[in-house]
Coordinates of C-alpha atoms in Angstrom, one line a residue:
R21 CA 0.0 0.0 0.0
V22 CA 1.0 3.5 -0.7
G23 CA 2.2 5.0 2.7
D24 CA 2.8 1.7 4.3
R25 CA 6.3 2.7 5.5
N26 CA 6.9 0.1 8.1
G27 CA 5.9 -2.6 5.7
N28 CA 3.3 -4.6 7.9
G29 CA 0.5 -4.4 5.1
I30 CA -1.7 -2.0 6.8
L31 CA -1.8 1.9 7.4
D32 CA -1.2 2.4 11.0
P33 CA 0.3 4.8 13.5
G34 CA 3.6 3.4 13.1
D35 CA 3.6 4.8 9.4
L36 CA 2.6 8.2 10.7
I37 CA 5.8 8.1 13.1
Q38 CA 8.0 7.4 10.3
A39 CA 6.5 9.9 7.8
F40 CA 6.2 12.9 10.2
S41 CA 9.0 12.6 12.8
N42 CA 11.6 15.4 12.4
C43 CA 13.4 15.4 15.7
R44 CA 11.8 18.7 16.7
D45 CA 9.3 19.5 19.4
D46 CA 7.2 21.6 17.0
D47 CA 4.2 22.0 19.4
E48 CA 6.7 22.8 22.3
N49 CA 5.0 20.7 24.8
G50 CA 8.4 18.9 25.9
Y51 CA 7.9 15.7 23.9
V52 CA 9.7 15.5 20.6
D53 CA 7.5 14.0 17.9
D54 CA 4.6 12.8 20.0
I55 CA 2.6 12.0 17.1
C56 CA 0.9 8.9 18.2
G57 CA 1.4 8.7 22.0
Y58 CA 4.7 8.1 23.7
D59 CA 7.0 5.3 25.2
F60 CA 8.5 6.1 28.7
F61 CA 9.8 2.7 29.1
E62 CA 12.7 2.3 26.6
G63 CA 14.1 3.7 23.4
T64 CA 15.8 6.9 22.5
H65 CA 14.7 9.3 19.9
C66 CA 16.6 12.0 18.2
G67 CA 19.5 11.8 20.8
S68 CA 17.4 11.7 23.8
A69 CA 17.7 8.9 26.4
S70 CA 14.2 9.8 28.0
G71 CA 12.1 7.5 25.8
D72 CA 10.8 7.6 22.2
N73 CA 7.7 8.3 20.3
D74 CA 6.7 4.8 19.4
P75 CA 4.6 3.3 22.2
G76 CA 4.2 0.0 20.1
D77 CA 3.2 -3.0 22.3
D78 CA 5.9 -5.5 21.7
V79 CA 5.5 -8.2 24.2
R80 CA 4.1 -11.7 23.0
F81 CA 0.8 -11.6 24.8
R82 CA 0.0 -7.9 23.9
H83 CA -1.3 -6.9 27.3
G84 CA -1.6 -3.1 26.5
T85 CA -3.1 -3.8 23.0
G86 CA -5.7 -6.1 24.6
I87 CA -6.8 -3.4 27.2
A88 CA -7.1 -0.9 24.5
S89 CA -9.0 -3.1 22.2
T90 CA -11.5 -3.9 25.1
A91 CA -12.1 -0.3 25.8
A92 CA -12.3 1.2 22.3
A93 CA -12.0 -1.5 19.5
E94 CA -13.9 -0.3 16.2
T95 CA -17.1 -2.1 15.2
N96 CA -18.0 -3.8 11.8
N97 CA -14.4 -4.4 10.9
G98 CA -14.4 -8.1 10.5
I99 CA -12.8 -8.5 14.1
D100 CA -14.8 -10.8 16.5
E101 CA -15.0 -8.4 19.5
A102 CA -16.0 -4.8 19.7
G103 CA -15.0 -2.3 22.3
V104 CA -17.1 -0.8 24.9
C105 CA -16.6 2.5 23.2
P106 CA -15.8 1.8 19.7
R107 CA -15.9 5.6 18.5
C108 CA -13.4 6.5 21.3
R109 CA -9.8 7.3 20.2
V110 CA -7.1 5.7 21.9
L111 CA -3.8 7.6 23.1
P112 CA -1.3 4.9 23.6
V113 CA 1.1 5.6 26.5
R114 CA 3.9 2.9 27.3
V115 CA 5.4 2.9 30.8
G116 CA 6.4 -0.7 31.0
D117 CA 6.9 -3.9 29.0
S118 CA 3.9 -5.7 30.4
F119 CA 1.9 -4.9 33.6
V120 CA 4.7 -4.5 36.2
V121 CA 6.0 -1.0 36.1
D122 CA 8.1 1.5 37.9
A123 CA 5.8 4.1 39.5
N124 CA 7.8 7.0 38.3
R125 CA 7.5 6.0 34.7
F126 CA 3.7 5.6 35.3
A127 CA 3.8 9.2 36.8
R128 CA 5.3 10.6 33.6
G129 CA 2.8 8.5 31.4
V130 CA -0.2 10.0 33.4
V131 CA 1.0 13.7 33.1
F132 CA 1.7 13.2 29.5
A133 CA -1.7 11.8 28.9
V134 CA -3.6 14.6 30.9
T135 CA -1.6 17.3 29.1
A136 CA -2.2 15.9 25.8
G137 CA -5.9 16.1 26.4
A138 CA -7.0 12.4 27.4
S139 CA -10.6 12.3 28.7
V140 CA -10.0 8.9 30.7
I141 CA -6.8 7.0 31.7
G142 CA -7.0 3.3 31.7
S143 CA -4.3 1.8 33.9
A144 CA -4.2 -2.1 33.9
L145 CA -0.9 -2.4 35.7
G146 CA 0.7 -2.5 39.0
S147 CA 4.1 -1.0 40.2
Y148 CA 6.8 -2.5 42.3
N149 CA 7.1 0.7 44.3
N150 CA 5.1 3.6 45.6
T151 CA 6.5 7.0 45.0
P152 CA 5.3 10.6 45.7
A153 CA 5.6 11.3 41.9
A154 CA 3.0 8.5 41.3
R155 CA 0.7 9.9 43.9
R156 CA 0.9 13.5 42.8
A157 CA 0.4 12.4 39.1
V158 CA -3.0 10.7 40.0
D159 CA -3.9 13.9 42.0
F160 CA -3.0 16.0 39.0
A161 CA -5.2 13.8 36.7
Y162 CA -8.2 14.4 39.2
A163 CA -7.7 18.0 39.5
R164 CA -8.0 18.3 35.7
G165 CA -11.0 16.2 35.6
V166 CA -9.5 13.2 34.2
P167 CA -10.7 9.8 35.9
V168 CA -8.0 7.2 36.3
I169 CA -9.4 3.8 36.2
A170 CA -6.9 1.3 37.8
S171 CA -6.8 -2.3 38.2
A172 CA -7.0 -4.0 41.5
A173 CA -4.5 -6.6 39.9
D174 CA -4.8 -10.4 39.2
E175 CA -3.4 -12.4 41.9
F176 CA -6.6 -13.4 43.6
S177 CA -5.3 -11.6 46.9
Y178 CA -6.3 -9.2 49.3
H179 CA -3.0 -7.2 49.1
H180 CA -3.0 -3.7 47.8
N181 CA -1.9 -2.8 44.4
F182 CA -0.1 0.4 43.8
P183 CA -0.6 3.0 42.1
S184 CA -4.3 1.8 41.8
L185 CA -5.5 2.3 45.4
Y186 CA -4.5 5.9 45.4
G187 CA -7.5 8.0 46.8
H188 CA -8.2 9.8 43.6
A189 CA -8.1 6.6 41.4
F190 CA -11.1 4.1 40.7
Y191 CA -9.8 0.8 42.1
V192 CA -11.5 -1.8 39.9
N193 CA -12.0 -5.7 40.3
T194 CA -14.0 -8.3 38.6
I195 CA -17.1 -10.4 39.3
R196 CA -18.4 -13.2 37.1
F197 CA -20.6 -16.3 37.0
N198 CA -19.2 -19.3 39.0
H199 CA -18.9 -22.0 36.4
V200 CA -15.5 -22.4 34.7
D201 CA -16.8 -22.0 31.2
D202 CA -20.5 -22.3 30.9
F203 CA -22.7 -19.5 32.3
R204 CA -25.8 -21.7 31.7
K205 CA -24.5 -23.9 34.6
A206 CA -23.7 -21.1 36.9
T207 CA -25.7 -20.6 40.3
T208 CA -24.6 -17.0 40.8
F209 CA -23.4 -14.1 38.5
W210 CA -21.8 -12.3 41.7
G211 CA -18.8 -14.5 42.2
I212 CA -15.2 -13.0 42.7
S213 CA -13.3 -13.7 39.5
P214 CA -10.6 -16.4 40.6
C215 CA -7.9 -13.9 39.2
T216 CA -8.8 -10.7 40.6
N217 CA -7.8 -9.0 43.8
F218 CA -10.4 -7.9 46.3
G219 CA -10.7 -6.1 49.5
A220 CA -12.4 -3.1 51.2
R221 CA -10.4 -0.6 49.1
V222 CA -12.2 -1.6 45.8
S223 CA -14.1 1.3 44.4
V224 CA -16.0 -0.4 41.5
T225 CA -16.8 -4.1 40.6
V226 CA -17.4 -4.7 36.9
P227 CA -18.7 -8.0 35.4
G228 CA -16.3 -9.8 33.1
T229 CA -14.8 -13.1 32.3
S230 CA -11.3 -11.9 32.5
C231 CA -9.3 -10.6 35.4
S232 CA -9.3 -7.2 36.9
S233 CA -7.2 -5.8 33.8
G234 CA -10.3 -6.6 31.5
S235 CA -12.8 -4.9 33.8
T236 CA -10.4 -2.0 34.1
A237 CA -10.7 -1.7 30.4
R238 CA -14.3 -2.1 30.2
L239 CA -14.9 0.6 32.8
A240 CA -12.5 3.0 31.0
G241 CA -14.7 2.4 27.8
V242 CA -17.9 3.1 29.7

């Protein structure tokens, strides 16, 4: 196809990145060539070691891509599952390589998303640390009217998950029917999913057949 610069057979944000990156911060927002989101986890761009402008999800199980799809996959395109909000636009922000992240990278991603004009932040992750920057970033989003929908995590445990349980985040877990694979044999639809965390800090419980991550995406789409 004309314009398929990355050679994957489709026209996608990767083509825009290759076509329009010029190593200049043209909009003077502090992020060079932030054409299609940003990657705060790895990579260098134009001599900067602070990240790059390609937030592509390159892990095998595509965790970030799956969350975005559940929230906002388009309809009537030949794909099996539509997103909750198929007309919503996704701003991809990469802060880790899967779902375990450094809280300070999470903080940078939240600030970027808010200042870029995001309406809602879907955060299906957990950090291995708890930092002032992460807490202030969630407060910053709250002050700007941007809800942070955050996973309770997927260990079937009572333990807390940072940064999700901060006071200004929506701490989300999952309920589902109580049969392994056939809802017609269920006796309740209020069972705690066997791969979601739980506890008194949960803000919102969302029905789903996946773990807290999937419910986080659903609520972000709502």
